[in-house]
Tab-separated table of C-alpha atoms and ligand atoms in Angstrom:
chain	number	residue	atom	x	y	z
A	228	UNK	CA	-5.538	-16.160	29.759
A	229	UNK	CA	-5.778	-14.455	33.186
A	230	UNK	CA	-4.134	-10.904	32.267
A	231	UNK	CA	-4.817	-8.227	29.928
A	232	UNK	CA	-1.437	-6.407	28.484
A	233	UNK	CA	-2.451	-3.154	28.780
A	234	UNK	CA	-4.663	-2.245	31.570
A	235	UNK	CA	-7.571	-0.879	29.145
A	236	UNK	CA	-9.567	-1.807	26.073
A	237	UNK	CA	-9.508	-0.393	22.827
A	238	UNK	CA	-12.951	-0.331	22.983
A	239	UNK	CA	-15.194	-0.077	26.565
A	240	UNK	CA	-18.668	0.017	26.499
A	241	UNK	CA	-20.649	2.388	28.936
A	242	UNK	CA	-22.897	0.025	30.857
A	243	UNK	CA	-25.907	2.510	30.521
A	244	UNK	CA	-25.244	3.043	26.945
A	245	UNK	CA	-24.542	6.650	26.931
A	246	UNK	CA	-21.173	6.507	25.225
A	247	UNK	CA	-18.096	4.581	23.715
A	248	UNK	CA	-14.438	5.099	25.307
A	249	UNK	CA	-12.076	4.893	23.068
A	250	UNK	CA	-7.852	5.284	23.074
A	251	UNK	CA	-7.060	7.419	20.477
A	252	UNK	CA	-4.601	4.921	18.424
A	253	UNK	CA	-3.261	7.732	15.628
A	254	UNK	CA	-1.717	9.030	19.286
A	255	UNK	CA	0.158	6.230	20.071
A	256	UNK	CA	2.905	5.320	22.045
A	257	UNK	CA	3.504	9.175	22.508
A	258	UNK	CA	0.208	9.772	24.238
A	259	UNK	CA	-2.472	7.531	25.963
A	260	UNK	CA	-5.314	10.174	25.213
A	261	UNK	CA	-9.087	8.492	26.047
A	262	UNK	CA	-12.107	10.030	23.905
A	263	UNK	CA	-15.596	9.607	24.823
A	264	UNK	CA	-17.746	9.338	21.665
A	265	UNK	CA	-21.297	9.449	21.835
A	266	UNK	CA	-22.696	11.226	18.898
A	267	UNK	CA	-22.480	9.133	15.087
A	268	UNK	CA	-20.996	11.601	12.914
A	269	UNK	CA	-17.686	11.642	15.463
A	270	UNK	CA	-17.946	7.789	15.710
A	271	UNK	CA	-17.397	7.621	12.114
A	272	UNK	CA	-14.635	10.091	12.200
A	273	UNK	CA	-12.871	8.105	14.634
A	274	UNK	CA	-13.163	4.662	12.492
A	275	UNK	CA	-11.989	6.124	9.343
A	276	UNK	CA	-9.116	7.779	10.225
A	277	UNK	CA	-8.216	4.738	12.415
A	278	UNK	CA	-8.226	6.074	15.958
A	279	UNK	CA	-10.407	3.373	16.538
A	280	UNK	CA	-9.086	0.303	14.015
A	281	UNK	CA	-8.347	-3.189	13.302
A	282	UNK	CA	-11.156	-5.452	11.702
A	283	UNK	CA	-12.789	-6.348	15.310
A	284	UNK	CA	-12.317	-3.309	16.917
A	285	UNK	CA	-13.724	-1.483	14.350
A	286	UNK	CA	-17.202	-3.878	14.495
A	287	UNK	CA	-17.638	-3.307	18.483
A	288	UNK	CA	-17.312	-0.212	17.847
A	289	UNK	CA	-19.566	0.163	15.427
A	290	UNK	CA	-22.072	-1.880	17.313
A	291	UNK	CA	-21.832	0.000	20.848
A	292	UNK	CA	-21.749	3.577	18.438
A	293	UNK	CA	-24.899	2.402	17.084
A	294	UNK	CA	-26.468	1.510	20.322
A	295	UNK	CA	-25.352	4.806	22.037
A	296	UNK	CA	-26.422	6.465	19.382
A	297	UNK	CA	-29.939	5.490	19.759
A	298	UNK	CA	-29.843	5.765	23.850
A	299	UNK	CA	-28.797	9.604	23.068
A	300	UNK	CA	-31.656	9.767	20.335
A	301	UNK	CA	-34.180	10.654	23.176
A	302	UNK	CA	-36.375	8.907	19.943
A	303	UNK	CA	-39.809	8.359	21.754
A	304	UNK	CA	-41.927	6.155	19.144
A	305	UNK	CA	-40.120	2.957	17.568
A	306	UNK	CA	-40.454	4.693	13.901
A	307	UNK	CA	-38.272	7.231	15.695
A	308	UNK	CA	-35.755	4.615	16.598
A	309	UNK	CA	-36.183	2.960	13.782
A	310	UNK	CA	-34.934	6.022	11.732
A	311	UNK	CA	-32.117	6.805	13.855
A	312	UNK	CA	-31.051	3.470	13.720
A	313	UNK	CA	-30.864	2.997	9.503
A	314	UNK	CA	-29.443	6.646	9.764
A	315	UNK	CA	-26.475	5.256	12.286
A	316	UNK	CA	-25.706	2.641	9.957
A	317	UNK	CA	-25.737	4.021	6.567
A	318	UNK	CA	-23.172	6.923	8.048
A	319	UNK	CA	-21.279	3.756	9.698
A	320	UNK	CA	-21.441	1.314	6.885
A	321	UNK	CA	-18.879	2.801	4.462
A	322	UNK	CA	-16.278	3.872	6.815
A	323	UNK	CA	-14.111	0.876	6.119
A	324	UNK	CA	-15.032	-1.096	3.706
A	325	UNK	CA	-12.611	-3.831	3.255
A	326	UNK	CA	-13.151	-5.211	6.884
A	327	UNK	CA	-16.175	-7.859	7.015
A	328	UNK	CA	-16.514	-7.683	10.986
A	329	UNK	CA	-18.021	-4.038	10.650
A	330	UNK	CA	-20.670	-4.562	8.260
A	331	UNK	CA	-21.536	-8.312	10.089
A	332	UNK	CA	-22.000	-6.177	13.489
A	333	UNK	CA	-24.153	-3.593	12.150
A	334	UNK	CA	-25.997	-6.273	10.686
A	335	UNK	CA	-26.527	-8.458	13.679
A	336	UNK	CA	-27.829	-5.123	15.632
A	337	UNK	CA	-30.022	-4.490	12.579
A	338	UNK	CA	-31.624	-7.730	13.161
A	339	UNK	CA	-31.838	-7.933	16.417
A	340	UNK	CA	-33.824	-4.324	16.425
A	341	UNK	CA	-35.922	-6.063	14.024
A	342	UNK	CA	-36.758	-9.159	16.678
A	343	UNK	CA	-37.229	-6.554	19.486
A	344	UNK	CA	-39.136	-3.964	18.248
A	345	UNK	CA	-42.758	-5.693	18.369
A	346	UNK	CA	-42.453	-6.142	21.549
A	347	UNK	CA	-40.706	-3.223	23.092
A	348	UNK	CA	-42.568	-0.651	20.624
A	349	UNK	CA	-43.969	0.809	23.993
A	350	UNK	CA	-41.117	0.699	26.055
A	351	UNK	CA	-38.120	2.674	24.035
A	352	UNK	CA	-36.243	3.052	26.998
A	353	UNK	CA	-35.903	-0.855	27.311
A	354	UNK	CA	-35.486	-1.622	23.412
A	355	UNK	CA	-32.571	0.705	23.463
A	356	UNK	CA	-31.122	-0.756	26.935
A	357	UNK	CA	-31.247	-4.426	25.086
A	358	UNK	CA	-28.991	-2.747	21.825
A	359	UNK	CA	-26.387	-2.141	24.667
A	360	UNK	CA	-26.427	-5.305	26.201
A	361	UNK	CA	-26.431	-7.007	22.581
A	362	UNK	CA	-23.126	-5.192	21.731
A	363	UNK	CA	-21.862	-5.726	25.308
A	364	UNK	CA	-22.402	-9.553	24.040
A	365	UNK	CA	-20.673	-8.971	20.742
A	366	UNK	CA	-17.452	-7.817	22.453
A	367	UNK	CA	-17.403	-10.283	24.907
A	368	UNK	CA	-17.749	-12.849	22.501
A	369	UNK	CA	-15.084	-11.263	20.615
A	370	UNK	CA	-12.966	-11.689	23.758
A	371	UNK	CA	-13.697	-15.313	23.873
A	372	UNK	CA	-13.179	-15.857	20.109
A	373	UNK	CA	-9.279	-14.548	20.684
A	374	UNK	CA	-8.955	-16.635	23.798
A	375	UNK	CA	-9.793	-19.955	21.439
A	376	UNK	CA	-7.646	-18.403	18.862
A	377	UNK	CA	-5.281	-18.061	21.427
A	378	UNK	CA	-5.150	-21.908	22.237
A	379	UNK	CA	-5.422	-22.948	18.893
A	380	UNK	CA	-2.873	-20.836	17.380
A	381	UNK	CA	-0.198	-21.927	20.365
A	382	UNK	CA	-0.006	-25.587	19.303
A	383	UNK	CA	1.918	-24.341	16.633
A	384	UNK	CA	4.466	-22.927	18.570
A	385	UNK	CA	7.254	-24.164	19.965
A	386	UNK	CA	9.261	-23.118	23.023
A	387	UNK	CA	12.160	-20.287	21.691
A	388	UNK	CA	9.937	-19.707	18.422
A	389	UNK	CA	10.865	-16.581	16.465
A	390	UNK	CA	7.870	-15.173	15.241
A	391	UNK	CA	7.178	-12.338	12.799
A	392	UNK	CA	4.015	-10.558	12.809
A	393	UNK	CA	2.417	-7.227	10.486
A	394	UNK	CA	0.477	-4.787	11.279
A	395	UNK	CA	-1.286	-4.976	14.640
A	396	UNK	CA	-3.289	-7.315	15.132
A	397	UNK	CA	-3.294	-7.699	18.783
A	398	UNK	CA	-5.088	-6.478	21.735
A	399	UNK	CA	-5.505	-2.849	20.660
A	400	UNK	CA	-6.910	-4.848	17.320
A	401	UNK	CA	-9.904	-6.727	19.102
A	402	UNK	CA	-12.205	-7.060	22.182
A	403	UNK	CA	-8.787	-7.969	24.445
A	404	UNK	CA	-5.967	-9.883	23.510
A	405	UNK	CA	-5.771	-9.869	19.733
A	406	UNK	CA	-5.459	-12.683	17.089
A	407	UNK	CA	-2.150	-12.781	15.735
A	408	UNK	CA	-0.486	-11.960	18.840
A	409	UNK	CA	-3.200	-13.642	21.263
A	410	UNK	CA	-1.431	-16.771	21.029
A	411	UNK	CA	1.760	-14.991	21.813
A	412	UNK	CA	0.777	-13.541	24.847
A	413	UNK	CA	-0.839	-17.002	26.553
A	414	UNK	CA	2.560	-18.644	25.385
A	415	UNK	CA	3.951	-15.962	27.612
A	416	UNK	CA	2.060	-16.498	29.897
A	417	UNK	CA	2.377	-20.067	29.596
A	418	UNK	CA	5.875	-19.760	30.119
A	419	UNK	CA	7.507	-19.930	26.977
A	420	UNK	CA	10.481	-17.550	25.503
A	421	UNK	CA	9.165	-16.558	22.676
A	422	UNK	CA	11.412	-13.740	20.057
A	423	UNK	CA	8.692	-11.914	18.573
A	424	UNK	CA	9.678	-9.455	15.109
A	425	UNK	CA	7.338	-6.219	14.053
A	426	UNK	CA	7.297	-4.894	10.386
A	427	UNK	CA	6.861	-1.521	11.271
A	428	UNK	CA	4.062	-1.827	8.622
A	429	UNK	CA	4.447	1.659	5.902
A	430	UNK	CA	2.156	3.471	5.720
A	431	UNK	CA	1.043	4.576	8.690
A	432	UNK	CA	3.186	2.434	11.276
A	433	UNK	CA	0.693	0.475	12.915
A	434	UNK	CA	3.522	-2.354	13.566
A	435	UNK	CA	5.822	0.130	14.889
A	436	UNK	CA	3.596	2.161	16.734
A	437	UNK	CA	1.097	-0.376	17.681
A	438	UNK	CA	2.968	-3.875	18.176
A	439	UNK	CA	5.841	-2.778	19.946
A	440	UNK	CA	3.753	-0.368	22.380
A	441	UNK	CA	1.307	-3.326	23.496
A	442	UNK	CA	3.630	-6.135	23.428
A	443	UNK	CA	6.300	-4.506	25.204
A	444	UNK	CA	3.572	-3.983	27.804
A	445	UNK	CA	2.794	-7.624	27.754
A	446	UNK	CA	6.108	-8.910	28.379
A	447	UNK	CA	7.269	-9.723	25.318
A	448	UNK	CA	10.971	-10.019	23.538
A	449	UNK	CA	10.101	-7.642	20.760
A	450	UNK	CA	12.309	-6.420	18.229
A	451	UNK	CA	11.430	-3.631	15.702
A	452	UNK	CA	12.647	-4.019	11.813
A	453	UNK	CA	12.071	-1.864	8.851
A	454	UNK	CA	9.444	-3.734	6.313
A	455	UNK	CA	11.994	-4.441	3.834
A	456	UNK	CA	14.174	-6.482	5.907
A	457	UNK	CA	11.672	-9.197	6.348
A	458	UNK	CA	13.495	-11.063	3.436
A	459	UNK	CA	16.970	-10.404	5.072
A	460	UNK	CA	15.901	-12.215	8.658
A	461	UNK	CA	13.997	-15.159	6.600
A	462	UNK	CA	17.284	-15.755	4.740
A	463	UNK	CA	19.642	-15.901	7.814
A	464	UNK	CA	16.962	-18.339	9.369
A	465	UNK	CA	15.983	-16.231	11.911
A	466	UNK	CA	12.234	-16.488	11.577
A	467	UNK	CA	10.502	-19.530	12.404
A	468	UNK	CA	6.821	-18.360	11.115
A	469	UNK	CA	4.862	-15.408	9.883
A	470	UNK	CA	1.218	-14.422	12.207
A	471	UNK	CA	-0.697	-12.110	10.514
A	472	UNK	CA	-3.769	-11.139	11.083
A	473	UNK	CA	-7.106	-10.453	8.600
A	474	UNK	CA	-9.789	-8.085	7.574
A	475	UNK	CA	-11.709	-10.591	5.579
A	476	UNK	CA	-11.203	-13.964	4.400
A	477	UNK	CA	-13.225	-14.835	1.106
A	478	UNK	CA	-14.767	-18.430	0.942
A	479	UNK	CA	-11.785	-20.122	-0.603
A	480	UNK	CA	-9.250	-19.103	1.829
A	481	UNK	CA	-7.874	-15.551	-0.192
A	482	UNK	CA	-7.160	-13.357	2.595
A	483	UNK	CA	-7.324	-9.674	2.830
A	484	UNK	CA	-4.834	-8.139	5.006
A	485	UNK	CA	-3.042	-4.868	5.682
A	486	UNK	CA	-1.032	-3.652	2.258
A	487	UNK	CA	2.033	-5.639	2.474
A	488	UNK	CA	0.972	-9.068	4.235
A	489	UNK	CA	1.277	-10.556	0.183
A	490	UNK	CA	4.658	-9.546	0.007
A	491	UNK	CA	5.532	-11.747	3.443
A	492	UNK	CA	3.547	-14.538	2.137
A	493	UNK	CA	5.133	-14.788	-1.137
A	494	UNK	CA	9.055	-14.510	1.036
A	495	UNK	CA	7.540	-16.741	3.558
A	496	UNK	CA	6.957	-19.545	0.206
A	497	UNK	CA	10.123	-18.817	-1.088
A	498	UNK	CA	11.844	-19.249	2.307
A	499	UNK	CA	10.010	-22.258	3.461
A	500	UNK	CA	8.768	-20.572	6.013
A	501	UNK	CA	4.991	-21.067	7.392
A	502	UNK	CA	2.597	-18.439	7.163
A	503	UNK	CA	-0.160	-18.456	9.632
A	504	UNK	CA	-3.559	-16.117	9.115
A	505	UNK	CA	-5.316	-15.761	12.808
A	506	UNK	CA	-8.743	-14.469	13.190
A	507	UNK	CA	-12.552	-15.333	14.177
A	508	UNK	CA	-14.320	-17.092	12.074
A	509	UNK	CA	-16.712	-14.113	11.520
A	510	UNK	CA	-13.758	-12.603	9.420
A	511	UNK	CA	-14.722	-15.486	6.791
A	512	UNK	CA	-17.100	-14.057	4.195
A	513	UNK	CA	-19.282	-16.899	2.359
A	514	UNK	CA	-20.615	-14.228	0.212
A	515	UNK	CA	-16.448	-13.474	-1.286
A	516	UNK	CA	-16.006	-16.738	-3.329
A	517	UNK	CA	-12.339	-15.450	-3.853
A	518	UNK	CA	-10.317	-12.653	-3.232
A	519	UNK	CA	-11.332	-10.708	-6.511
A	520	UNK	CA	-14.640	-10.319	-4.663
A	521	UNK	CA	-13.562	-7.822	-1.834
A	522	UNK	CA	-13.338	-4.328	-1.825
A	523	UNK	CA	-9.733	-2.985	-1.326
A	524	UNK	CA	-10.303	0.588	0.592
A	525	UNK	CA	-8.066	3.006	-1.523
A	526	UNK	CA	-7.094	5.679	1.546
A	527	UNK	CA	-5.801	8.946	0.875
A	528	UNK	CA	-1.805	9.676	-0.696
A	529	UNK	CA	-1.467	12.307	2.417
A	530	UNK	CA	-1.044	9.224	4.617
A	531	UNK	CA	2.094	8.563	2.019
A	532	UNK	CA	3.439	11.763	2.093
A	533	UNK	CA	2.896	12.762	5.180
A	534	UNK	CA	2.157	9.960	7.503
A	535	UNK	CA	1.996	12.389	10.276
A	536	UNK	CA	0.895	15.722	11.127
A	537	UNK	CA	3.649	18.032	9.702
A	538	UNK	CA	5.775	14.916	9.193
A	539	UNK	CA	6.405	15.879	5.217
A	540	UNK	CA	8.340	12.819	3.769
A	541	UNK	CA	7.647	13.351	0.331
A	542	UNK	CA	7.210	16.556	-1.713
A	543	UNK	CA	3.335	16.997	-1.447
A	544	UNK	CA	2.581	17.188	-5.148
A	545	UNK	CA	3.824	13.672	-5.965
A	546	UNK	CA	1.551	11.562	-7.427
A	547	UNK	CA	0.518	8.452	-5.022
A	548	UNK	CA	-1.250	5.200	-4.823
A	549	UNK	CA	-2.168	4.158	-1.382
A	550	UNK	CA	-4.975	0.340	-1.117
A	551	UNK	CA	-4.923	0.046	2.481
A	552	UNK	CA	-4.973	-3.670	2.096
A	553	UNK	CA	-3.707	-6.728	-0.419
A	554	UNK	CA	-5.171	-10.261	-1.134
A	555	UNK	CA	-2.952	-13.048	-0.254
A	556	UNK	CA	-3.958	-16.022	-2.379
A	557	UNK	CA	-5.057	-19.164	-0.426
A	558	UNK	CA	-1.959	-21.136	-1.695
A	559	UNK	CA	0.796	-18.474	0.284
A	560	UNK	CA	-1.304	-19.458	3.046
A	561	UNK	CA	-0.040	-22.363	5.371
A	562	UNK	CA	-3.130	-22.589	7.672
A	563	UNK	CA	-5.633	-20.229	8.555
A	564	UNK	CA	-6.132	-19.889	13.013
A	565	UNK	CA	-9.633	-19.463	13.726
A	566	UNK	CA	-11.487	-20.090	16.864
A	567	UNK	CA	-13.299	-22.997	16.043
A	568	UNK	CA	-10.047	-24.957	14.706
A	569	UNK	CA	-6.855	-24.755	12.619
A	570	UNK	CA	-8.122	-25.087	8.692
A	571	UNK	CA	-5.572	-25.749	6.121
A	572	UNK	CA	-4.802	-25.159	2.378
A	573	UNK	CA	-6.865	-25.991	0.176
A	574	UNK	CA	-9.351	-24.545	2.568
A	575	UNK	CA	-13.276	-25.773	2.957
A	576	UNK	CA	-14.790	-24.263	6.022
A	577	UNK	CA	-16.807	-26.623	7.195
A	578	UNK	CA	-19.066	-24.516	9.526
A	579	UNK	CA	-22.104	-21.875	8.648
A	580	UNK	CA	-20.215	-18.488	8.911
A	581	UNK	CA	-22.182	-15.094	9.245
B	182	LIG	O1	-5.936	-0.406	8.693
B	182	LIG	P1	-5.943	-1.174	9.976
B	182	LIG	O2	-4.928	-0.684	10.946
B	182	LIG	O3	-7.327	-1.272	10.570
B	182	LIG	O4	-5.520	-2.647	9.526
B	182	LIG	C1	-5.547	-3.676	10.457
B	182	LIG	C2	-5.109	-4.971	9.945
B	182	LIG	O5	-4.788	-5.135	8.805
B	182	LIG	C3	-5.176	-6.105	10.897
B	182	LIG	O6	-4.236	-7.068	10.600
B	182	LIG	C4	-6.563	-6.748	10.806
B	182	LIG	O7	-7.566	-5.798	10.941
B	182	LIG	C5	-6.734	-7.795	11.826
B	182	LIG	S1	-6.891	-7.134	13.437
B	182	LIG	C6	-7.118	-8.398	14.525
């Protein structure tokens, strides 16, 4: 793929390390407002309440936080570092805790800390400038991990395919380019008319909001629909397959998505329609032998209530229940996308993961 859809990542790295810029996604499509992080406790703020968000998103930005967190230390002994660095990532760790991809990039900058610091313990300065350039490395592999997802996940679709996707899982989601919708755009690209549908995705829109914003920017044929008439469109034949995205995807294939992916799976069976799952293979958790094994993050009712800043939907003393995400079971699933091949049900992943 030769062309970004919007002109700027979710996530950009300053090259000396000194902060993270973000686009502030609980502003979008009204305003394209640009923060500058540097410090943890606001790079934690801006992963749980989503401005940053979207499972590898939310691990680059973890990463670079962490590494411009220790450049801006001014730490000058490696027990200095050292603490600033377990600091960083217990305050980072919990912020979401349903996707894998955070926890798996604090963890690879953990370790490679851990193979640096004998031999930069004298040179701070340099251990700190090789963090950066290690999270530099996780986004750009991120990047390349959505442009193999991007191949794989196109020989599956067919010239005037109408697609429906959740969520956002596309360039705003990742690196650049996405995973459910990376395929979409090199198809594009590639040529193809392609009629892509967005759930708007309750609570908080992301579909609406998200999707539509970036894909209209691409050059897509996007249409907008209310969540609940996914069933409607499936019945009148108007949907050829379902590309979702994933936070994490336990050993057997369960896969935990946004709230509200299950409920398109179990239509999508019921309609004979395929269900796709795209994402990196560093999404797959060896440690989740099934879905009963991942954490669901329970977010507050507000975002129920009143999705928006003064935008009061419900009366505020209702009782609520808001998981952020849902299990599909491996049998809704049709085939899981990954970089490193196209894996279907019953799943066995044949590769070392994480
Ligand atoms: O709560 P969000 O907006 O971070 O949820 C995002 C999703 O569910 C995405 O589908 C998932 O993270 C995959 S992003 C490539």
């Amino acid at each position: 793929m030769t062309r970004r859809p919007i002109d700027f990542d979710s996530v950009e790295i300053d090259p000396d390390g000194k902060f993270i810029k973000i686009i502030d996604q609980t502003q979008l499509p009204q305003k394209e407002v640009f923060l500058f992080l540097s410090e943890e406790n606001e790079i934690a703020e801006a992963i749980s309440s989503l401005r940053v968000r979207g499972a590898p998103a939310i691990g680059i930005a973890a990463a670079a936080g962490l590494a411009v967190v220790l450049n801006c230390s001014g730490s000058e002994t490696i027990e200095e570092s050292t603490r600033v660095l377990e600091r960083a990532c217990e305050k980072l760790e919990f912020t979401r805790p349903t996707a894998v991809n955070l926890r798996w990039a604090l963890q690879r900058m953990r370790n490679k800390f851990n193979s640096l610091k004998g031999e930069y313990a004298n040179n701070i300065e340099k251990l700190h400038k090789l963090m950066t350039e290690e999270a530099t490395r996780i986004k750009s592999e991120d990047i390349s991990m959505s442009l193999s997802i991007a191949e794989n996940g196109l020989t599956l679709i067919k010239e005037g395919a109408k697609i429906l996707t959740y969520c956002n899982a596309g360039h705003l989601a990742t690196g650049r380019y996405g995973t459910a919708l990376a395929p979409i755009y090199l198809g594009i690209e590639k040529g193809l008319n392609l009629k892509i549908y967005s759930c708007e995705t309750r609570p908080l829109l992301q579909g609406a909001r998200l999707t539509t914003y970036e894909l209209q920017k691409g050059g897509a044929d996007v249409t907008l629909i209310c969540d609940n008439m996914a069933a409607t469109l499936m019945q009148q034949g108007m949907i050829d397959a379902v590309f979702a995205g994933c936070d994490r995807v336990a050993a057997n294939g369960d896969t935990a998505n946004k709230i509200g992916t299950l409920s398109l799976a179990i239509l999508a069976k019921y309609h004979s329609v395929p269900f796709y799952i795209l994402g990196p293979v560093s999404t797959i958790d060896p440690s989740a032998e099934d879905g009963s094994h991942i954490v669901i993050e329970e977010r507050n009712g507000k975002e129920i209530t009143e999705p928006f800043p003064g935008i009061k939907i419900a009366p505020a003393e209702v009782k609520t229940y808001n998981p952020a995400f849902d299990i599909t079971p491996a049998e809704l699933i049709t085939a899981i996308i990954t970089d490193k091949g196209i894996f279907r049900y019953p799943f066995h992943f044949p590769f070392r993961v994480n």
